[in-house]
């Protein structure tokens, strides 16, 4: 399983793309997780064909996680995509996402390929992938995602503070990404993660690699300091590429990328 960090920024970051992952398995089956406004250009910078992404997963529909959808679909339509697309989202979010889909082709309705809308469940399978979701604590319902494929486990929080259910999904993850807005402690009922709770989580679960992301720009220096002594926690960044099936440990891959 390979992970390409298309974006690692918060909603209004001036230096980073909005948070999104591209996940590719050993059979070149590819999912896009979230699609905020700056994600389409990040995708266009990659060497991908218009048919390469088979599935999109939306953790929730705050604009920084979904506003790139019409631009991406518009490109696929314009360049003649034919491969069917599956979109996983929460049932109550589907009508809003379908409006974005309509915007992609307006004033025409035809997009030229099939879109298979699917609700997110607690546990399900897609081909040889095993998926699980659980709600974080966030201002809008947000479903984090656990992916198991190629004998590896990836966890992606989307937005929001960890909950017992999402912490359960993080267990034994080879790589976990957790939203972490700030370097100061937030109240227990906050709708974002903070570094203290993330560090506690990394220790509690004995995680081998925990990537913090969706951080406020101005918090990045303090966050860098806060995790400096942790050998299993890192700050995610745009363009980070991790191969979970490589023999090189994740943290070493994170460091190598920074050096190149
Ligand atoms: Zn959000």
PDB file of C-alpha atoms and ligand atoms in Angstrom:
ATOM      1  CA  UNK A   1       0.000   0.000   0.000  1.00  0.00           C
ATOM      2  CA  UNK A   2       1.406   3.364  -1.040  1.00  0.00           C
ATOM      3  CA  UNK A   3       0.310   6.685   0.390  1.00  0.00           C
ATOM      4  CA  UNK A   4       0.785   9.981  -1.404  1.00  0.00           C
ATOM      5  CA  UNK A   5       0.036  13.025   0.741  1.00  0.00           C
ATOM      6  CA  UNK A   6      -1.629  15.398  -1.704  1.00  0.00           C
ATOM      7  CA  UNK A   7      -2.320  17.922   1.012  1.00  0.00           C
ATOM      8  CA  UNK A   8      -1.644  18.275   4.712  1.00  0.00           C
ATOM      9  CA  UNK A   9      -2.935  21.760   5.479  1.00  0.00           C
ATOM     10  CA  UNK A  10      -5.838  23.187   7.404  1.00  0.00           C
ATOM     11  CA  UNK A  11      -8.812  24.848   5.745  1.00  0.00           C
ATOM     12  CA  UNK A  12      -7.218  28.238   5.131  1.00  0.00           C
ATOM     13  CA  UNK A  13      -3.543  27.345   4.942  1.00  0.00           C
ATOM     14  CA  UNK A  14      -1.507  29.688   2.771  1.00  0.00           C
ATOM     15  CA  UNK A  15       1.376  27.255   2.337  1.00  0.00           C
ATOM     16  CA  UNK A  16      -0.163  23.810   2.135  1.00  0.00           C
ATOM     17  CA  UNK A  17      -2.825  22.071   0.131  1.00  0.00           C
ATOM     18  CA  UNK A  18      -6.039  21.141   1.867  1.00  0.00           C
ATOM     19  CA  UNK A  19      -5.717  17.736   3.463  1.00  0.00           C
ATOM     20  CA  UNK A  20      -6.085  14.702   1.239  1.00  0.00           C
ATOM     21  CA  UNK A  21      -4.502  11.306   0.624  1.00  0.00           C
ATOM     22  CA  UNK A  22      -4.096   9.207  -2.474  1.00  0.00           C
ATOM     23  CA  UNK A  23      -3.890   5.519  -1.562  1.00  0.00           C
ATOM     24  CA  UNK A  24      -2.695   2.931  -4.090  1.00  0.00           C
ATOM     25  CA  UNK A  25      -2.422  -0.798  -3.542  1.00  0.00           C
ATOM     26  CA  UNK A  26      -0.116  -3.348  -5.160  1.00  0.00           C
ATOM     27  CA  UNK A  27      -2.634  -3.904  -7.962  1.00  0.00           C
ATOM     28  CA  UNK A  28      -2.725  -0.180  -8.744  1.00  0.00           C
ATOM     29  CA  UNK A  29      -6.208   0.145  -7.310  1.00  0.00           C
ATOM     30  CA  UNK A  30      -6.478   3.740  -6.179  1.00  0.00           C
ATOM     31  CA  UNK A  31      -8.616   5.713  -3.698  1.00  0.00           C
ATOM     32  CA  UNK A  32      -8.730   9.435  -3.167  1.00  0.00           C
ATOM     33  CA  UNK A  33      -9.605  10.437   0.386  1.00  0.00           C
ATOM     34  CA  UNK A  34     -11.160  13.906   0.599  1.00  0.00           C
ATOM     35  CA  UNK A  35     -10.900  16.533  -2.094  1.00  0.00           C
ATOM     36  CA  UNK A  36     -10.604  20.093  -0.871  1.00  0.00           C
ATOM     37  CA  UNK A  37     -10.216  23.139  -3.125  1.00  0.00           C
ATOM     38  CA  UNK A  38      -6.468  22.842  -3.761  1.00  0.00           C
ATOM     39  CA  UNK A  39      -6.414  19.081  -4.245  1.00  0.00           C
ATOM     40  CA  UNK A  40      -7.300  19.004  -7.967  1.00  0.00           C
ATOM     41  CA  UNK A  41      -4.149  20.877  -8.951  1.00  0.00           C
ATOM     42  CA  UNK A  42      -2.054  18.580  -6.755  1.00  0.00           C
ATOM     43  CA  UNK A  43      -3.571  15.661  -8.647  1.00  0.00           C
ATOM     44  CA  UNK A  44      -2.914  17.260 -12.013  1.00  0.00           C
ATOM     45  CA  UNK A  45       0.737  17.592 -11.034  1.00  0.00           C
ATOM     46  CA  UNK A  46       0.898  13.804 -10.684  1.00  0.00           C
ATOM     47  CA  UNK A  47       1.426  11.431 -13.566  1.00  0.00           C
ATOM     48  CA  UNK A  48      -2.062   9.945 -13.485  1.00  0.00           C
ATOM     49  CA  UNK A  49      -4.561   9.206 -16.189  1.00  0.00           C
ATOM     50  CA  UNK A  50      -8.149  10.401 -15.958  1.00  0.00           C
ATOM     51  CA  UNK A  51      -9.271   6.838 -15.235  1.00  0.00           C
ATOM     52  CA  UNK A  52      -6.790   5.987 -12.494  1.00  0.00           C
ATOM     53  CA  UNK A  53      -8.810   6.922  -9.414  1.00  0.00           C
ATOM     54  CA  UNK A  54     -11.531   4.344  -8.880  1.00  0.00           C
ATOM     55  CA  UNK A  55     -12.939   5.462  -5.558  1.00  0.00           C
ATOM     56  CA  UNK A  56     -13.390   8.697  -3.645  1.00  0.00           C
ATOM     57  CA  UNK A  57     -14.086   8.737   0.092  1.00  0.00           C
ATOM     58  CA  UNK A  58     -15.371  11.812   1.872  1.00  0.00           C
ATOM     59  CA  UNK A  59     -14.793  11.944   5.616  1.00  0.00           C
ATOM     60  CA  UNK A  60     -17.257  14.855   5.781  1.00  0.00           C
ATOM     61  CA  UNK A  61     -18.262  17.812   3.663  1.00  0.00           C
ATOM     62  CA  UNK A  62     -16.739  20.882   5.197  1.00  0.00           C
ATOM     63  CA  UNK A  63     -15.577  22.782   2.096  1.00  0.00           C
ATOM     64  CA  UNK A  64     -11.880  22.163   2.748  1.00  0.00           C
ATOM     65  CA  UNK A  65     -12.623  18.449   2.332  1.00  0.00           C
ATOM     66  CA  UNK A  66     -14.931  18.440  -0.674  1.00  0.00           C
ATOM     67  CA  UNK A  67     -14.936  21.734  -2.602  1.00  0.00           C
ATOM     68  CA  UNK A  68     -12.456  20.359  -5.154  1.00  0.00           C
ATOM     69  CA  UNK A  69     -14.933  17.740  -6.352  1.00  0.00           C
ATOM     70  CA  UNK A  70     -16.579  19.749  -9.180  1.00  0.00           C
ATOM     71  CA  UNK A  71     -13.229  20.832 -10.612  1.00  0.00           C
ATOM     72  CA  UNK A  72     -11.907  17.277 -10.579  1.00  0.00           C
ATOM     73  CA  UNK A  73     -15.040  15.819 -12.139  1.00  0.00           C
ATOM     74  CA  UNK A  74     -15.077  18.595 -14.715  1.00  0.00           C
ATOM     75  CA  UNK A  75     -11.571  17.654 -15.811  1.00  0.00           C
ATOM     76  CA  UNK A  76     -12.426  13.984 -16.044  1.00  0.00           C
ATOM     77  CA  UNK A  77     -15.494  14.825 -18.098  1.00  0.00           C
ATOM     78  CA  UNK A  78     -13.572  17.222 -20.335  1.00  0.00           C
ATOM     79  CA  UNK A  79     -10.867  14.665 -21.087  1.00  0.00           C
ATOM     80  CA  UNK A  80     -13.315  11.834 -21.690  1.00  0.00           C
ATOM     81  CA  UNK A  81     -13.107   9.658 -18.637  1.00  0.00           C
ATOM     82  CA  UNK A  82     -14.966   6.390 -19.137  1.00  0.00           C
ATOM     83  CA  UNK A  83     -14.081   4.364 -16.065  1.00  0.00           C
ATOM     84  CA  UNK A  84     -16.827   4.167 -13.474  1.00  0.00           C
ATOM     85  CA  UNK A  85     -16.285   6.026 -10.217  1.00  0.00           C
ATOM     86  CA  UNK A  86     -17.436   4.971  -6.764  1.00  0.00           C
ATOM     87  CA  UNK A  87     -18.052   7.675  -4.176  1.00  0.00           C
ATOM     88  CA  UNK A  88     -18.357   6.796  -0.504  1.00  0.00           C
ATOM     89  CA  UNK A  89     -19.922   9.382   1.764  1.00  0.00           C
ATOM     90  CA  UNK A  90     -22.291   9.679   4.687  1.00  0.00           C
ATOM     91  CA  UNK A  91     -25.901   9.250   3.607  1.00  0.00           C
ATOM     92  CA  UNK A  92     -26.868  12.739   4.784  1.00  0.00           C
ATOM     93  CA  UNK A  93     -23.961  14.257   2.830  1.00  0.00           C
ATOM     94  CA  UNK A  94     -24.838  12.681  -0.485  1.00  0.00           C
ATOM     95  CA  UNK A  95     -27.356  15.328  -1.684  1.00  0.00           C
ATOM     96  CA  UNK A  96     -24.835  18.110  -1.156  1.00  0.00           C
ATOM     97  CA  UNK A  97     -22.086  16.211  -2.960  1.00  0.00           C
ATOM     98  CA  UNK A  98     -24.495  15.478  -5.784  1.00  0.00           C
ATOM     99  CA  UNK A  99     -25.018  19.218  -6.150  1.00  0.00           C
ATOM    100  CA  UNK A 100     -21.263  19.568  -6.592  1.00  0.00           C
ATOM    101  CA  UNK A 101     -21.408  16.808  -9.176  1.00  0.00           C
ATOM    102  CA  UNK A 102     -24.132  18.711 -11.024  1.00  0.00           C
ATOM    103  CA  UNK A 103     -21.975  21.830 -10.955  1.00  0.00           C
ATOM    104  CA  UNK A 104     -19.181  19.879 -12.672  1.00  0.00           C
ATOM    105  CA  UNK A 105     -21.240  19.483 -15.843  1.00  0.00           C
ATOM    106  CA  UNK A 106     -23.693  22.422 -15.743  1.00  0.00           C
ATOM    107  CA  UNK A 107     -25.625  23.311 -17.862  1.00  0.00           C
ATOM    108  CA  UNK A 108     -25.470  19.754 -19.131  1.00  0.00           C
ATOM    109  CA  UNK A 109     -26.331  16.807 -16.935  1.00  0.00           C
ATOM    110  CA  UNK A 110     -24.278  14.120 -18.635  1.00  0.00           C
ATOM    111  CA  UNK A 111     -20.835  13.409 -17.199  1.00  0.00           C
ATOM    112  CA  UNK A 112     -19.931  10.517 -19.484  1.00  0.00           C
ATOM    113  CA  UNK A 113     -19.132   7.854 -16.886  1.00  0.00           C
ATOM    114  CA  UNK A 114     -21.035   6.073 -14.145  1.00  0.00           C
ATOM    115  CA  UNK A 115     -20.913   7.294 -10.573  1.00  0.00           C
ATOM    116  CA  UNK A 116     -21.829   4.689  -8.004  1.00  0.00           C
ATOM    117  CA  UNK A 117     -22.876   6.404  -4.775  1.00  0.00           C
ATOM    118  CA  UNK A 118     -22.329   4.324  -1.658  1.00  0.00           C
ATOM    119  CA  UNK A 119     -23.000   4.985   1.993  1.00  0.00           C
ATOM    120  CA  UNK A 120     -20.159   4.551   4.443  1.00  0.00           C
ATOM    121  CA  UNK A 121     -20.663   1.689   6.883  1.00  0.00           C
ATOM    122  CA  UNK A 122     -18.941   0.682  10.107  1.00  0.00           C
ATOM    123  CA  UNK A 123     -17.247  -2.212   8.329  1.00  0.00           C
ATOM    124  CA  UNK A 124     -17.294  -3.287   4.710  1.00  0.00           C
ATOM    125  CA  UNK A 125     -15.147  -4.638   1.918  1.00  0.00           C
ATOM    126  CA  UNK A 126     -14.263  -3.245  -1.477  1.00  0.00           C
ATOM    127  CA  UNK A 127     -12.647  -5.947  -3.629  1.00  0.00           C
ATOM    128  CA  UNK A 128      -9.719  -7.121  -1.486  1.00  0.00           C
ATOM    129  CA  UNK A 129      -9.767  -4.046   0.761  1.00  0.00           C
ATOM    130  CA  UNK A 130     -11.179  -4.156   4.282  1.00  0.00           C
ATOM    131  CA  UNK A 131     -12.568  -0.850   5.477  1.00  0.00           C
ATOM    132  CA  UNK A 132     -13.823   0.423   8.800  1.00  0.00           C
ATOM    133  CA  UNK A 133     -15.090   3.825   9.807  1.00  0.00           C
ATOM    134  CA  UNK A 134     -15.853   5.603  13.064  1.00  0.00           C
ATOM    135  CA  UNK A 135     -16.934   9.076  14.072  1.00  0.00           C
ATOM    136  CA  UNK A 136     -14.484  11.591  15.468  1.00  0.00           C
ATOM    137  CA  UNK A 137     -15.579  14.487  17.655  1.00  0.00           C
ATOM    138  CA  UNK A 138     -16.070  17.309  15.179  1.00  0.00           C
ATOM    139  CA  UNK A 139     -18.405  20.218  14.430  1.00  0.00           C
ATOM    140  CA  UNK A 140     -19.879  18.215  11.561  1.00  0.00           C
ATOM    141  CA  UNK A 141     -20.240  14.460  11.483  1.00  0.00           C
ATOM    142  CA  UNK A 142     -16.854  13.145  10.328  1.00  0.00           C
ATOM    143  CA  UNK A 143     -16.041   9.503   9.686  1.00  0.00           C
ATOM    144  CA  UNK A 144     -12.429   8.448  10.017  1.00  0.00           C
ATOM    145  CA  UNK A 145     -11.252   5.532   7.899  1.00  0.00           C
ATOM    146  CA  UNK A 146      -9.197   2.404   8.465  1.00  0.00           C
ATOM    147  CA  UNK A 147      -7.917   0.625   5.358  1.00  0.00           C
ATOM    148  CA  UNK A 148      -6.465  -2.873   5.424  1.00  0.00           C
ATOM    149  CA  UNK A 149      -4.896  -4.157   2.221  1.00  0.00           C
ATOM    150  CA  UNK A 150      -1.568  -5.710   1.164  1.00  0.00           C
ATOM    151  CA  UNK A 151      -1.146  -6.939   4.759  1.00  0.00           C
ATOM    152  CA  UNK A 152      -0.852  -3.347   5.948  1.00  0.00           C
ATOM    153  CA  UNK A 153      -3.105  -0.998   7.918  1.00  0.00           C
ATOM    154  CA  UNK A 154      -3.650   2.699   7.360  1.00  0.00           C
ATOM    155  CA  UNK A 155      -5.759   4.991   9.532  1.00  0.00           C
ATOM    156  CA  UNK A 156      -6.922   8.453   8.485  1.00  0.00           C
ATOM    157  CA  UNK A 157      -8.887  10.587  10.921  1.00  0.00           C
ATOM    158  CA  UNK A 158     -10.342  13.247   8.665  1.00  0.00           C
ATOM    159  CA  UNK A 159     -11.206  16.188  10.901  1.00  0.00           C
ATOM    160  CA  UNK A 160     -11.812  16.005  14.592  1.00  0.00           C
ATOM    161  CA  UNK A 161     -10.715  14.913  17.984  1.00  0.00           C
ATOM    162  CA  UNK A 162     -10.134  11.222  18.595  1.00  0.00           C
ATOM    163  CA  UNK A 163     -12.957   9.268  20.225  1.00  0.00           C
ATOM    164  CA  UNK A 164     -12.894   5.788  21.778  1.00  0.00           C
ATOM    165  CA  UNK A 165     -14.268   4.450  18.488  1.00  0.00           C
ATOM    166  CA  UNK A 166     -11.587   6.072  16.316  1.00  0.00           C
ATOM    167  CA  UNK A 167      -8.858   5.133  18.779  1.00  0.00           C
ATOM    168  CA  UNK A 168     -10.045   1.569  18.374  1.00  0.00           C
ATOM    169  CA  UNK A 169      -9.590   1.873  14.604  1.00  0.00           C
ATOM    170  CA  UNK A 170      -6.047   3.171  15.064  1.00  0.00           C
ATOM    171  CA  UNK A 171      -4.900   0.057  16.855  1.00  0.00           C
ATOM    172  CA  UNK A 172      -2.084  -1.815  15.139  1.00  0.00           C
ATOM    173  CA  UNK A 173      -2.032   0.674  12.283  1.00  0.00           C
ATOM    174  CA  UNK A 174       1.241   0.648  10.380  1.00  0.00           C
ATOM    175  CA  UNK A 175       0.603   4.318   9.763  1.00  0.00           C
ATOM    176  CA  UNK A 176      -1.971   6.608  11.344  1.00  0.00           C
ATOM    177  CA  UNK A 177      -2.793  10.159  10.361  1.00  0.00           C
ATOM    178  CA  UNK A 178      -4.490  12.256  13.029  1.00  0.00           C
ATOM    179  CA  UNK A 179      -5.818  15.765  12.625  1.00  0.00           C
ATOM    180  CA  UNK A 180      -3.969  18.012  15.075  1.00  0.00           C
ATOM    181  CA  UNK A 181      -4.842  21.683  14.906  1.00  0.00           C
ATOM    182  CA  UNK A 182      -2.729  23.154  17.672  1.00  0.00           C
ATOM    183  CA  UNK A 183       0.183  22.754  20.080  1.00  0.00           C
ATOM    184  CA  UNK A 184      -1.790  23.883  23.108  1.00  0.00           C
ATOM    185  CA  UNK A 185      -4.268  21.723  24.991  1.00  0.00           C
ATOM    186  CA  UNK A 186      -7.871  22.047  23.885  1.00  0.00           C
ATOM    187  CA  UNK A 187     -10.927  21.313  25.979  1.00  0.00           C
ATOM    188  CA  UNK A 188     -12.211  17.752  25.969  1.00  0.00           C
ATOM    189  CA  UNK A 189     -15.287  18.854  24.057  1.00  0.00           C
ATOM    190  CA  UNK A 190     -13.263  20.627  21.333  1.00  0.00           C
ATOM    191  CA  UNK A 191     -13.808  19.656  17.707  1.00  0.00           C
ATOM    192  CA  UNK A 192     -10.097  19.467  16.844  1.00  0.00           C
ATOM    193  CA  UNK A 193      -7.098  17.489  17.965  1.00  0.00           C
ATOM    194  CA  UNK A 194      -4.198  18.887  19.968  1.00  0.00           C
ATOM    195  CA  UNK A 195      -0.643  17.650  20.226  1.00  0.00           C
ATOM    196  CA  UNK A 196      -0.862  16.576  23.863  1.00  0.00           C
ATOM    197  CA  UNK A 197      -3.706  14.188  23.200  1.00  0.00           C
ATOM    198  CA  UNK A 198      -1.988  12.931  20.043  1.00  0.00           C
ATOM    199  CA  UNK A 199       1.228  12.185  21.903  1.00  0.00           C
ATOM    200  CA  UNK A 200      -0.715  10.404  24.621  1.00  0.00           C
ATOM    201  CA  UNK A 201      -2.430   8.361  21.965  1.00  0.00           C
ATOM    202  CA  UNK A 202       0.816   7.410  20.257  1.00  0.00           C
ATOM    203  CA  UNK A 203       2.131   6.138  23.573  1.00  0.00           C
ATOM    204  CA  UNK A 204      -1.082   4.466  24.670  1.00  0.00           C
ATOM    205  CA  UNK A 205      -1.395   2.511  21.430  1.00  0.00           C
ATOM    206  CA  UNK A 206       2.350   2.103  20.976  1.00  0.00           C
ATOM    207  CA  UNK A 207       1.928   3.335  17.411  1.00  0.00           C
ATOM    208  CA  UNK A 208       4.888   2.782  15.130  1.00  0.00           C
ATOM    209  CA  UNK A 209       4.161   5.945  13.149  1.00  0.00           C
ATOM    210  CA  UNK A 210       1.682   8.732  13.772  1.00  0.00           C
ATOM    211  CA  UNK A 211       1.493  11.596  11.296  1.00  0.00           C
ATOM    212  CA  UNK A 212      -0.050  14.858  12.481  1.00  0.00           C
ATOM    213  CA  UNK A 213      -1.737  16.997   9.862  1.00  0.00           C
ATOM    214  CA  UNK A 214      -4.387  19.647   9.228  1.00  0.00           C
ATOM    215  CA  UNK A 215      -2.423  21.885  11.597  1.00  0.00           C
ATOM    216  CA  UNK A 216      -2.932  25.622  11.651  1.00  0.00           C
ATOM    217  CA  UNK A 217      -0.020  27.264   9.818  1.00  0.00           C
ATOM    218  CA  UNK A 218       0.937  29.406  12.789  1.00  0.00           C
ATOM    219  CA  UNK A 219       1.095  26.339  15.041  1.00  0.00           C
ATOM    220  CA  UNK A 220       3.630  24.448  12.939  1.00  0.00           C
ATOM    221  CA  UNK A 221       6.795  25.715  14.718  1.00  0.00           C
ATOM    222  CA  UNK A 222       5.394  24.905  18.163  1.00  0.00           C
ATOM    223  CA  UNK A 223       4.174  21.520  16.935  1.00  0.00           C
ATOM    224  CA  UNK A 224       7.609  20.765  15.519  1.00  0.00           C
ATOM    225  CA  UNK A 225       9.106  21.510  18.937  1.00  0.00           C
ATOM    226  CA  UNK A 226       6.450  19.511  20.764  1.00  0.00           C
ATOM    227  CA  UNK A 227       7.216  16.289  18.880  1.00  0.00           C
ATOM    228  CA  UNK A 228      10.975  16.752  18.560  1.00  0.00           C
ATOM    229  CA  UNK A 229      11.737  14.022  21.124  1.00  0.00           C
ATOM    230  CA  UNK A 230       9.236  11.527  19.708  1.00  0.00           C
ATOM    231  CA  UNK A 231      10.626   8.928  17.342  1.00  0.00           C
ATOM    232  CA  UNK A 232       7.212   7.646  16.277  1.00  0.00           C
ATOM    233  CA  UNK A 233       5.409  10.957  15.630  1.00  0.00           C
ATOM    234  CA  UNK A 234       5.941  13.253  12.659  1.00  0.00           C
ATOM    235  CA  UNK A 235       4.404  16.273  10.998  1.00  0.00           C
ATOM    236  CA  UNK A 236       2.935  15.291   7.658  1.00  0.00           C
ATOM    237  CA  UNK A 237       3.675  17.457   4.641  1.00  0.00           C
ATOM    238  CA  UNK A 238       2.547  17.869   1.055  1.00  0.00           C
ATOM    239  CA  UNK A 239       4.306  15.507  -1.325  1.00  0.00           C
ATOM    240  CA  UNK A 240       5.225  12.966   1.339  1.00  0.00           C
ATOM    241  CA  UNK A 241       5.178   9.524  -0.217  1.00  0.00           C
ATOM    242  CA  UNK A 242       5.184   6.416   1.928  1.00  0.00           C
ATOM    243  CA  UNK A 243       5.356   2.801   0.813  1.00  0.00           C
ATOM    244  CA  UNK A 244       3.963   0.725   3.663  1.00  0.00           C
ATOM    245  CA  UNK A 245       5.272  -2.474   2.096  1.00  0.00           C
ATOM    246  CA  UNK A 246       8.845  -1.236   1.811  1.00  0.00           C
ATOM    247  CA  UNK A 247      11.464  -2.617   4.167  1.00  0.00           C
ATOM    248  CA  UNK A 248      12.417   0.923   5.205  1.00  0.00           C
ATOM    249  CA  UNK A 249      10.424   1.952   8.304  1.00  0.00           C
ATOM    250  CA  UNK A 250       7.813   4.673   7.804  1.00  0.00           C
ATOM    251  CA  UNK A 251       9.589   7.184  10.004  1.00  0.00           C
ATOM    252  CA  UNK A 252      12.815   6.696   8.046  1.00  0.00           C
ATOM    253  CA  UNK A 253      10.882   7.281   4.814  1.00  0.00           C
ATOM    254  CA  UNK A 254       9.495  10.500   6.270  1.00  0.00           C
ATOM    255  CA  UNK A 255      13.011  11.691   7.122  1.00  0.00           C
ATOM    256  CA  UNK A 256      14.447  10.677   3.753  1.00  0.00           C
ATOM    257  CA  UNK A 257      11.856  12.703   1.908  1.00  0.00           C
ATOM    258  CA  UNK A 258      12.659  15.763   3.949  1.00  0.00           C
ATOM    259  CA  UNK A 259      16.303  15.453   2.976  1.00  0.00           C
ATOM    260  CA  UNK A 260      15.654  15.168  -0.753  1.00  0.00           C
TER     261      UNK A 260
HETATM  262 ZN1  LIG B   1     -14.125  19.804   9.154  1.00  0.00          ZN
END
